[in-house]
Amino acid sequence: MSTRLLLLVLYSLISLNLQTSHSTDTLKPHQNITDGLTLISSNKRFEFGFFSPGNGSSGGGRYLGIWYHNLPLTVVWVANRNNPVSESFGKLALNENGVLILYNRSLGTVWSTNNIPVAESSTPVLQLLDSGNLVVRDDKSNGTNFFWESFDFPTDTLLPNFKLGWKLDVGLHRLVRSWKSSDDPSEGEYSFSLDSPEVPQLVLRRGSQTLYRWGPFDGSSFSGSTMLTTNPLFQAIFVYNSVELYYKFEMLDDTILSRFVVSPLGLLEYYTWRVNSSKDWNRLITFNSDPCDSYVKCGWYGSCYSLSTCKCLSGFTPESPLDWGLFSYSGGCRRRHELKCSHRDGFVKYEGLKLPDNPIVWANYTDDECEAMCLKNCSCMAYANLNIYGNGSSRCVVWIGDLVDLKNFPNGGDQIYIRMAHTELQSIADAKRKRVTIKIVSVATVVGVLVLSIGTIWYISWLMREKRKDQIGRSSNAQQSGSFQYMEETQDEGFQLPLFDLETIFLACNNFSERNKIGQGGFGSVYKGELSNGQEIAVKRLLEKSIQGVEELKNEIILIAKLQHRNLVKLLGCCIEGDETMLVYEYLPNKSLNNFIYDKPTRKLLTWRKRYHIIKGVARGLLYLHQDSRLRIIHRDLKTSNILLDSELNPKISDFGIARIFGTDQIQEMTKRIIGTYGYMSPEYAMNGHYSVKSDVYSFGVIVLEILSGQKNWAFHHPDHDLNLLGHTWMLWNRRLPLEILDPTLVQEPSSGNQVIRCIQVSLLCVQQYPEDRPKMSTVYSMLSYEKMELPEPKEPGFCRESYTKKFDTSASDSSTLNEVTMTTLGGR
Ligand SMILES: *[C@@H]1O[C@H](CO)[C@@H](O)[C@H](O)[C@H]1NC(C)=O
Ligand SMILES: *[C@@H]1O[C@H](CO)[C@@H](O)[C@H](O)[C@H]1NC(C)=O
Ligand SMILES: *[C@@H]1O[C@H](CO)[C@@H](O)[C@H](O)[C@H]1NC(C)=O
Ligand SMILES: *[C@@H]1O[C@H](CO)[C@@H](O)[C@H](O)[C@H]1NC(C)=O
Ligand SMILES: *[C@@H]1O[C@H](CO)[C@@H](O)[C@H](O)[C@H]1NC(C)=O
Ligand SMILES: *[C@@H]1O[C@H](CO)[C@@H](O)[C@H](O)[C@H]1NC(C)=O
Ligand SMILES: *[C@@H]1O[C@H](CO)[C@@H](O)[C@H](O)[C@H]1NC(C)=O
Ligand SMILES: *[C@@H]1O[C@H](CO)[C@@H](O)[C@H](O)[C@H]1NC(C)=O
């Protein structure tokens, strides 16, 4: 009895001892790590050992690496990234010389560190540090003099305190390189590095091709991105001395784990994890998400604005004006006045820019000499005085040859002086003189007018006094100038539309990361955001610039914000700064109608009553826009994704009034710009650019049919014919089988058949080919509401044979992501 007990105690002691011995962070010479055993850093953050990437679907190759301890497998470093061990018989050993060797089953060497000279008396040990750095160091010293460290040979991840850059004394370049795929750690195509010790810039490459560039350093941040240095979560450090040149970041909050990763798809992403509270990694920033940063997007002397449009720097014009912006901007810009390279050339200052690529430092010139020396050299196109090494002394930085990869920053950015021909300088001076003259003239005019009107008012009041008429209202009204009265009137209304500043919106929307994007339309993209007070918002970032001035634009937005109706999405405010125009809406959790219908399981929620409720709500909202509101708004891009649903599935129309914001809306208008979506556009609008309230009626008809059938008009296809949803419905209508169009999930319930047929008939009336045949929204609403009202017989729909699926054959199978094909063309006449 007692011996058995003793044995049991002994056994448990041994296994306990074994377990604790595994939970160590060091490996001594002649010890081995075999598959299954790991080192764990003393703070229990990191773990080192063998793993299989992904979910084991990649053939089960074993890799030696470092990952976060006790988190879902997140690998931060891989030793043998290009040489997996085929089975779980890998063994890592440290020899007396401090060399790490990874053996396979037959004791062949799969991977090893290079032979480093180790001091005679020292005993090398391998240790996994709290920072995630795996080092070989002398057992007797605990300094930072490592014989070898994994931080020198990064894979795809930058951890806090990891130094991206150069060890100049030994010529080591530390850069990160993506995995091939999420379950294959071997070297992928994308790399992120701090390049060129002469002029350091951060660069993301695919192979040898530059994709994105952040730099050069200007003393406080990288020209082109403040996010890499100024950040609420981490402090970035840039060091350049005779021994090393590096960029690193230090966390300000110890309870947040974070890492930079270059993903297999070439995205530079920053992830965080809050210790003890996160359930998943949070992708906080994608640094190369701004299309504007795409390398040389705007060609020579073109500067990219935040909505990825390009403009030529002032003094430059598009190289080929006809193509400029149509397909791309790569043609770039050329000078308005060619350089002749004379001493009469000069420099013009440009501000708020990401500095161009290929800078050169002329180390031996002072700031004052810089301009003169650049002027002397005919290939020197620009200069700037920059604190490029971040150590306080500014340097003469010049650009030899034409300037590329510029980006505009509404706030911030850097200064650069660009060489200009004498004639250009003259025309700038002339323009300035003219402006001054105009100012003087206009000041004079204003003074003149003032004198005159004061005179007039005095004269009128003198007349009044003279006449001594009875003081009844009429005369005193006439006394006042109309414009004064008008101004007071508009002020009296006192409608305050909140203006958000750009920073708030960027912060709320996570910098407009792809993850926050919830929609895309003809006028721009929509992002979900959260204000600091917790309120959820939807932000529409308008793509193009309004042709109106900022004040007019604000007034227009205020007018639209005053449109309030229970079937319209509420506009909470706007943000107009620099080139950005953004509208801030209430956020609706159920998202848009297109997330409910169209083959989604959720459409079962949509009973007939719910669908009828939605159809009538949309009709009411549209009726208000067309007739009841003071503005008479034509929507122009009505579609299911623009109909949002609140928590009770009440429909709310979004995106209304945007056509007006661009200053183009009238009762009927012919437009060069067609903004609309395939499948919803009426024939007269799509073909001739004519739009009117009747084009919205057409779109409404399409939406009703989509709600009833659960099918997309443009993606509809039928084995028997080439008709689209409208054509198919028209055919069934003529065969007196309209109910066959219905969503099969609807048929099962005892729906009121007459009401359904009525809806189909109304929708067919709405999509008739000729606008004059279509009913107005007020009629449509009555038709839907009064069962007794006689309905006319519909005529053939417009666009019932357009087979949209053919046009998009490749994408049709691609499910829901591509269902919003918005057309924005320069068409018409
Ligand atoms: C480690 O592996 C080496 C080579 O296989 C072997 O010589 C040595 O005895 C092993 N040591 C331990 C402690 O397993
Ligand atoms: C494993 O991961 C791959 C991609 O990483 C995925 O395609 C596959 O469905 C996953 N398998 C399982 C069983 O989760
Ligand atoms: C072990 O590695 C050696 C050398 O890399 C190789 O020749 C041998 O085939 C490998 N053995 C196994 C079992 O993978
Ligand atoms: C590291 O060195 C310091 C002083 O040099 C000493 O106080 C400390 O105990 C050492 N730590 C270890 C783990 O040896
Ligand atoms: C700044 O760094 C550069 C490059 O290492 C060096 O040449 C220069 O002397 C440094 N200046 C100062 C003031 O330290
Ligand atoms: C996380 O939880 C563990 C165990 O409950 C605790 O010891 C540790 O202090 C917590 N860490 C933080 C940062 O809250
Ligand atoms: C400055 O450097 C340039 C080359 O970078 C060289 O041609 C020139 O002679 C130098 N001038 C002085 C004063 O050292
Ligand atoms: C202009 O400067 C560049 C860069 O320092 C140099 O390569 C080139 O030879 C210079 N050209 C002239 C004409 O001095």
PDB file of C-alpha atoms in Angstrom, residues 485-637:
ATOM      1  CA  GLN A 485     -33.577  91.881 -44.684  1.00  0.00           C
ATOM      2  CA  TYR A 486     -32.766  88.656 -46.467  1.00  0.00           C
ATOM      3  CA  MET A 487     -29.655  88.090 -44.450  1.00  0.00           C
ATOM      4  CA  GLU A 488     -31.465  88.548 -41.189  1.00  0.00           C
ATOM      5  CA  GLU A 489     -34.123  86.167 -42.322  1.00  0.00           C
ATOM      6  CA  THR A 490     -31.670  83.356 -43.076  1.00  0.00           C
ATOM      7  CA  GLN A 491     -29.901  83.880 -39.802  1.00  0.00           C
ATOM      8  CA  ASP A 492     -33.168  83.767 -37.918  1.00  0.00           C
ATOM      9  CA  GLU A 493     -33.821  80.220 -38.922  1.00  0.00           C
ATOM     10  CA  GLY A 494     -30.990  79.244 -36.622  1.00  0.00           C
ATOM     11  CA  PHE A 495     -30.451  75.763 -37.985  1.00  0.00           C
ATOM     12  CA  GLN A 496     -27.125  74.552 -36.747  1.00  0.00           C
ATOM     13  CA  LEU A 497     -25.581  71.794 -38.793  1.00  0.00           C
ATOM     14  CA  PRO A 498     -22.616  70.351 -36.933  1.00  0.00           C
ATOM     15  CA  LEU A 499     -19.365  70.704 -38.812  1.00  0.00           C
ATOM     16  CA  PHE A 500     -16.998  67.893 -37.976  1.00  0.00           C
ATOM     17  CA  ASP A 501     -13.296  68.366 -38.369  1.00  0.00           C
ATOM     18  CA  LEU A 502     -11.253  66.070 -40.508  1.00  0.00           C
ATOM     19  CA  GLU A 503      -9.294  64.609 -37.641  1.00  0.00           C
ATOM     20  CA  THR A 504     -12.429  63.577 -35.751  1.00  0.00           C
ATOM     21  CA  ILE A 505     -13.779  61.826 -38.799  1.00  0.00           C
ATOM     22  CA  PHE A 506     -10.514  60.078 -39.585  1.00  0.00           C
ATOM     23  CA  LEU A 507     -10.262  58.898 -36.016  1.00  0.00           C
ATOM     24  CA  ALA A 508     -13.890  57.792 -35.916  1.00  0.00           C
ATOM     25  CA  CYS A 509     -13.506  55.811 -39.147  1.00  0.00           C
ATOM     26  CA  ASN A 510     -10.195  54.205 -38.310  1.00  0.00           C
ATOM     27  CA  ASN A 511      -8.489  56.262 -40.949  1.00  0.00           C
ATOM     28  CA  PHE A 512     -10.978  55.007 -43.530  1.00  0.00           C
ATOM     29  CA  SER A 513      -9.565  51.517 -43.386  1.00  0.00           C
ATOM     30  CA  GLU A 514     -11.033  48.907 -45.700  1.00  0.00           C
ATOM     31  CA  ARG A 515     -12.554  47.203 -42.676  1.00  0.00           C
ATOM     32  CA  ASN A 516     -14.723  50.181 -41.916  1.00  0.00           C
ATOM     33  CA  LYS A 517     -16.037  50.426 -45.433  1.00  0.00           C
ATOM     34  CA  ILE A 518     -19.683  49.483 -45.637  1.00  0.00           C
ATOM     35  CA  GLY A 519     -20.652  50.587 -49.090  1.00  0.00           C
ATOM     36  CA  GLN A 520     -19.744  52.104 -52.376  1.00  0.00           C
ATOM     37  CA  GLY A 521     -21.874  54.242 -54.618  1.00  0.00           C
ATOM     38  CA  GLY A 522     -21.775  56.572 -57.538  1.00  0.00           C
ATOM     39  CA  PHE A 523     -20.735  59.511 -55.432  1.00  0.00           C
ATOM     40  CA  GLY A 524     -18.219  57.907 -53.119  1.00  0.00           C
ATOM     41  CA  SER A 525     -17.679  55.316 -50.452  1.00  0.00           C
ATOM     42  CA  VAL A 526     -19.414  54.918 -47.123  1.00  0.00           C
ATOM     43  CA  TYR A 527     -17.588  54.079 -43.934  1.00  0.00           C
ATOM     44  CA  LYS A 528     -18.813  53.123 -40.541  1.00  0.00           C
ATOM     45  CA  GLY A 529     -17.398  55.119 -37.688  1.00  0.00           C
ATOM     46  CA  GLU A 530     -17.714  55.676 -34.017  1.00  0.00           C
ATOM     47  CA  LEU A 531     -17.394  59.082 -32.423  1.00  0.00           C
ATOM     48  CA  SER A 532     -15.516  59.421 -29.169  1.00  0.00           C
ATOM     49  CA  ASN A 533     -18.836  59.630 -27.314  1.00  0.00           C
ATOM     50  CA  GLY A 534     -19.769  56.198 -28.625  1.00  0.00           C
ATOM     51  CA  GLN A 535     -22.295  57.324 -31.207  1.00  0.00           C
ATOM     52  CA  GLU A 536     -22.155  55.265 -34.353  1.00  0.00           C
ATOM     53  CA  ILE A 537     -22.126  57.132 -37.644  1.00  0.00           C
ATOM     54  CA  ALA A 538     -21.971  56.409 -41.339  1.00  0.00           C
ATOM     55  CA  VAL A 539     -19.669  58.687 -43.265  1.00  0.00           C
ATOM     56  CA  LYS A 540     -20.057  59.255 -46.970  1.00  0.00           C
ATOM     57  CA  ARG A 541     -16.788  60.363 -48.456  1.00  0.00           C
ATOM     58  CA  LEU A 542     -17.680  62.172 -51.665  1.00  0.00           C
ATOM     59  CA  LEU A 543     -15.531  61.299 -54.606  1.00  0.00           C
ATOM     60  CA  GLU A 544     -15.661  64.368 -56.682  1.00  0.00           C
ATOM     61  CA  LYS A 545     -15.481  67.984 -55.890  1.00  0.00           C
ATOM     62  CA  SER A 546     -18.547  70.154 -55.927  1.00  0.00           C
ATOM     63  CA  ILE A 547     -18.454  72.876 -58.489  1.00  0.00           C
ATOM     64  CA  GLN A 548     -19.672  75.284 -55.842  1.00  0.00           C
ATOM     65  CA  GLY A 549     -17.624  77.250 -53.351  1.00  0.00           C
ATOM     66  CA  VAL A 550     -17.344  76.080 -49.760  1.00  0.00           C
ATOM     67  CA  GLU A 551     -19.973  78.491 -48.408  1.00  0.00           C
ATOM     68  CA  GLU A 552     -22.499  77.616 -51.100  1.00  0.00           C
ATOM     69  CA  LEU A 553     -21.752  73.965 -50.510  1.00  0.00           C
ATOM     70  CA  LYS A 554     -22.392  74.330 -46.790  1.00  0.00           C
ATOM     71  CA  ASN A 555     -25.648  76.127 -47.461  1.00  0.00           C
ATOM     72  CA  GLU A 556     -26.706  73.395 -49.810  1.00  0.00           C
ATOM     73  CA  ILE A 557     -25.892  70.716 -47.252  1.00  0.00           C
ATOM     74  CA  ILE A 558     -27.823  72.642 -44.599  1.00  0.00           C
ATOM     75  CA  LEU A 559     -30.836  72.733 -46.914  1.00  0.00           C
ATOM     76  CA  ILE A 560     -30.612  68.998 -47.390  1.00  0.00           C
ATOM     77  CA  ALA A 561     -30.133  68.368 -43.684  1.00  0.00           C
ATOM     78  CA  LYS A 562     -33.417  70.171 -43.126  1.00  0.00           C
ATOM     79  CA  LEU A 563     -35.222  67.512 -45.120  1.00  0.00           C
ATOM     80  CA  GLN A 564     -36.494  65.302 -42.395  1.00  0.00           C
ATOM     81  CA  HIS A 565     -38.824  62.447 -42.928  1.00  0.00           C
ATOM     82  CA  ARG A 566     -39.257  59.127 -41.282  1.00  0.00           C
ATOM     83  CA  ASN A 567     -38.303  57.365 -44.510  1.00  0.00           C
ATOM     84  CA  LEU A 568     -35.137  59.353 -45.072  1.00  0.00           C
ATOM     85  CA  VAL A 569     -31.797  58.758 -43.415  1.00  0.00           C
ATOM     86  CA  LYS A 570     -30.923  61.600 -41.099  1.00  0.00           C
ATOM     87  CA  LEU A 571     -27.977  63.777 -42.052  1.00  0.00           C
ATOM     88  CA  LEU A 572     -26.113  64.623 -38.849  1.00  0.00           C
ATOM     89  CA  GLY A 573     -23.471  66.920 -40.198  1.00  0.00           C
ATOM     90  CA  CYS A 574     -20.687  67.347 -42.624  1.00  0.00           C
ATOM     91  CA  CYS A 575     -17.004  67.910 -42.953  1.00  0.00           C
ATOM     92  CA  ILE A 576     -15.580  70.142 -45.624  1.00  0.00           C
ATOM     93  CA  GLU A 577     -11.868  70.601 -45.406  1.00  0.00           C
ATOM     94  CA  GLY A 578      -9.293  70.890 -48.132  1.00  0.00           C
ATOM     95  CA  ASP A 579     -10.369  68.557 -50.836  1.00  0.00           C
ATOM     96  CA  GLU A 580     -12.540  66.432 -48.629  1.00  0.00           C
ATOM     97  CA  THR A 581     -16.288  66.697 -48.562  1.00  0.00           C
ATOM     98  CA  MET A 582     -17.917  64.198 -46.256  1.00  0.00           C
ATOM     99  CA  LEU A 583     -21.458  63.755 -45.103  1.00  0.00           C
ATOM    100  CA  VAL A 584     -22.124  62.271 -41.699  1.00  0.00           C
ATOM    101  CA  TYR A 585     -25.304  60.229 -41.360  1.00  0.00           C
ATOM    102  CA  GLU A 586     -26.968  58.286 -38.613  1.00  0.00           C
ATOM    103  CA  TYR A 587     -25.801  54.695 -38.686  1.00  0.00           C
ATOM    104  CA  LEU A 588     -28.458  52.058 -39.193  1.00  0.00           C
ATOM    105  CA  PRO A 589     -27.554  48.642 -37.822  1.00  0.00           C
ATOM    106  CA  ASN A 590     -29.548  46.492 -40.221  1.00  0.00           C
ATOM    107  CA  LYS A 591     -27.676  47.931 -43.160  1.00  0.00           C
ATOM    108  CA  SER A 592     -29.262  48.106 -46.529  1.00  0.00           C
ATOM    109  CA  LEU A 593     -32.092  46.277 -48.216  1.00  0.00           C
ATOM    110  CA  ASN A 594     -29.721  44.469 -50.549  1.00  0.00           C
ATOM    111  CA  ASN A 595     -28.318  42.643 -47.539  1.00  0.00           C
ATOM    112  CA  PHE A 596     -31.735  41.168 -46.914  1.00  0.00           C
ATOM    113  CA  ILE A 597     -33.172  40.098 -50.210  1.00  0.00           C
ATOM    114  CA  TYR A 598     -31.308  38.268 -53.001  1.00  0.00           C
ATOM    115  CA  ASP A 599     -30.755  34.730 -51.872  1.00  0.00           C
ATOM    116  CA  LYS A 600     -29.826  35.548 -48.330  1.00  0.00           C
ATOM    117  CA  PRO A 601     -31.194  33.430 -45.499  1.00  0.00           C
ATOM    118  CA  THR A 602     -32.377  36.718 -43.957  1.00  0.00           C
ATOM    119  CA  ARG A 603     -35.011  37.178 -46.636  1.00  0.00           C
ATOM    120  CA  LYS A 604     -37.157  34.653 -44.782  1.00  0.00           C
ATOM    121  CA  LEU A 605     -37.577  37.391 -42.209  1.00  0.00           C
ATOM    122  CA  LEU A 606     -39.238  39.444 -44.889  1.00  0.00           C
ATOM    123  CA  THR A 607     -42.823  38.290 -44.836  1.00  0.00           C
ATOM    124  CA  TRP A 608     -45.263  39.752 -47.321  1.00  0.00           C
ATOM    125  CA  ARG A 609     -46.424  42.321 -44.794  1.00  0.00           C
ATOM    126  CA  LYS A 610     -42.868  43.436 -44.112  1.00  0.00           C
ATOM    127  CA  ARG A 611     -42.114  43.725 -47.828  1.00  0.00           C
ATOM    128  CA  TYR A 612     -45.261  45.682 -48.467  1.00  0.00           C
ATOM    129  CA  HIS A 613     -44.381  47.936 -45.546  1.00  0.00           C
ATOM    130  CA  ILE A 614     -40.928  48.536 -47.048  1.00  0.00           C
ATOM    131  CA  ILE A 615     -42.328  49.238 -50.522  1.00  0.00           C
ATOM    132  CA  LYS A 616     -44.783  51.782 -49.164  1.00  0.00           C
ATOM    133  CA  GLY A 617     -42.140  53.404 -46.985  1.00  0.00           C
ATOM    134  CA  VAL A 618     -39.795  53.862 -49.921  1.00  0.00           C
ATOM    135  CA  ALA A 619     -42.674  55.295 -51.949  1.00  0.00           C
ATOM    136  CA  ARG A 620     -43.478  57.746 -49.145  1.00  0.00           C
ATOM    137  CA  GLY A 621     -39.862  58.854 -48.805  1.00  0.00           C
ATOM    138  CA  LEU A 622     -39.527  59.354 -52.536  1.00  0.00           C
ATOM    139  CA  LEU A 623     -42.812  61.222 -52.705  1.00  0.00           C
ATOM    140  CA  TYR A 624     -41.560  63.590 -50.025  1.00  0.00           C
ATOM    141  CA  LEU A 625     -38.364  64.196 -51.985  1.00  0.00           C
ATOM    142  CA  HIS A 626     -40.193  64.778 -55.268  1.00  0.00           C
ATOM    143  CA  GLN A 627     -43.130  66.818 -54.162  1.00  0.00           C
ATOM    144  CA  ASP A 628     -43.535  67.577 -50.519  1.00  0.00           C
ATOM    145  CA  SER A 629     -40.174  68.947 -49.548  1.00  0.00           C
ATOM    146  CA  ARG A 630     -39.270  72.510 -50.378  1.00  0.00           C
ATOM    147  CA  LEU A 631     -36.410  71.428 -52.555  1.00  0.00           C
ATOM    148  CA  ARG A 632     -37.937  68.941 -54.986  1.00  0.00           C
ATOM    149  CA  ILE A 633     -35.087  66.525 -55.107  1.00  0.00           C
ATOM    150  CA  ILE A 634     -34.391  63.939 -57.770  1.00  0.00           C
ATOM    151  CA  HIS A 635     -32.390  61.115 -56.279  1.00  0.00           C
ATOM    152  CA  ARG A 636     -30.678  59.823 -59.436  1.00  0.00           C
ATOM    153  CA  ASP A 637     -29.112  56.754 -57.836  1.00  0.00           C
TER     154      ASP A 637
END
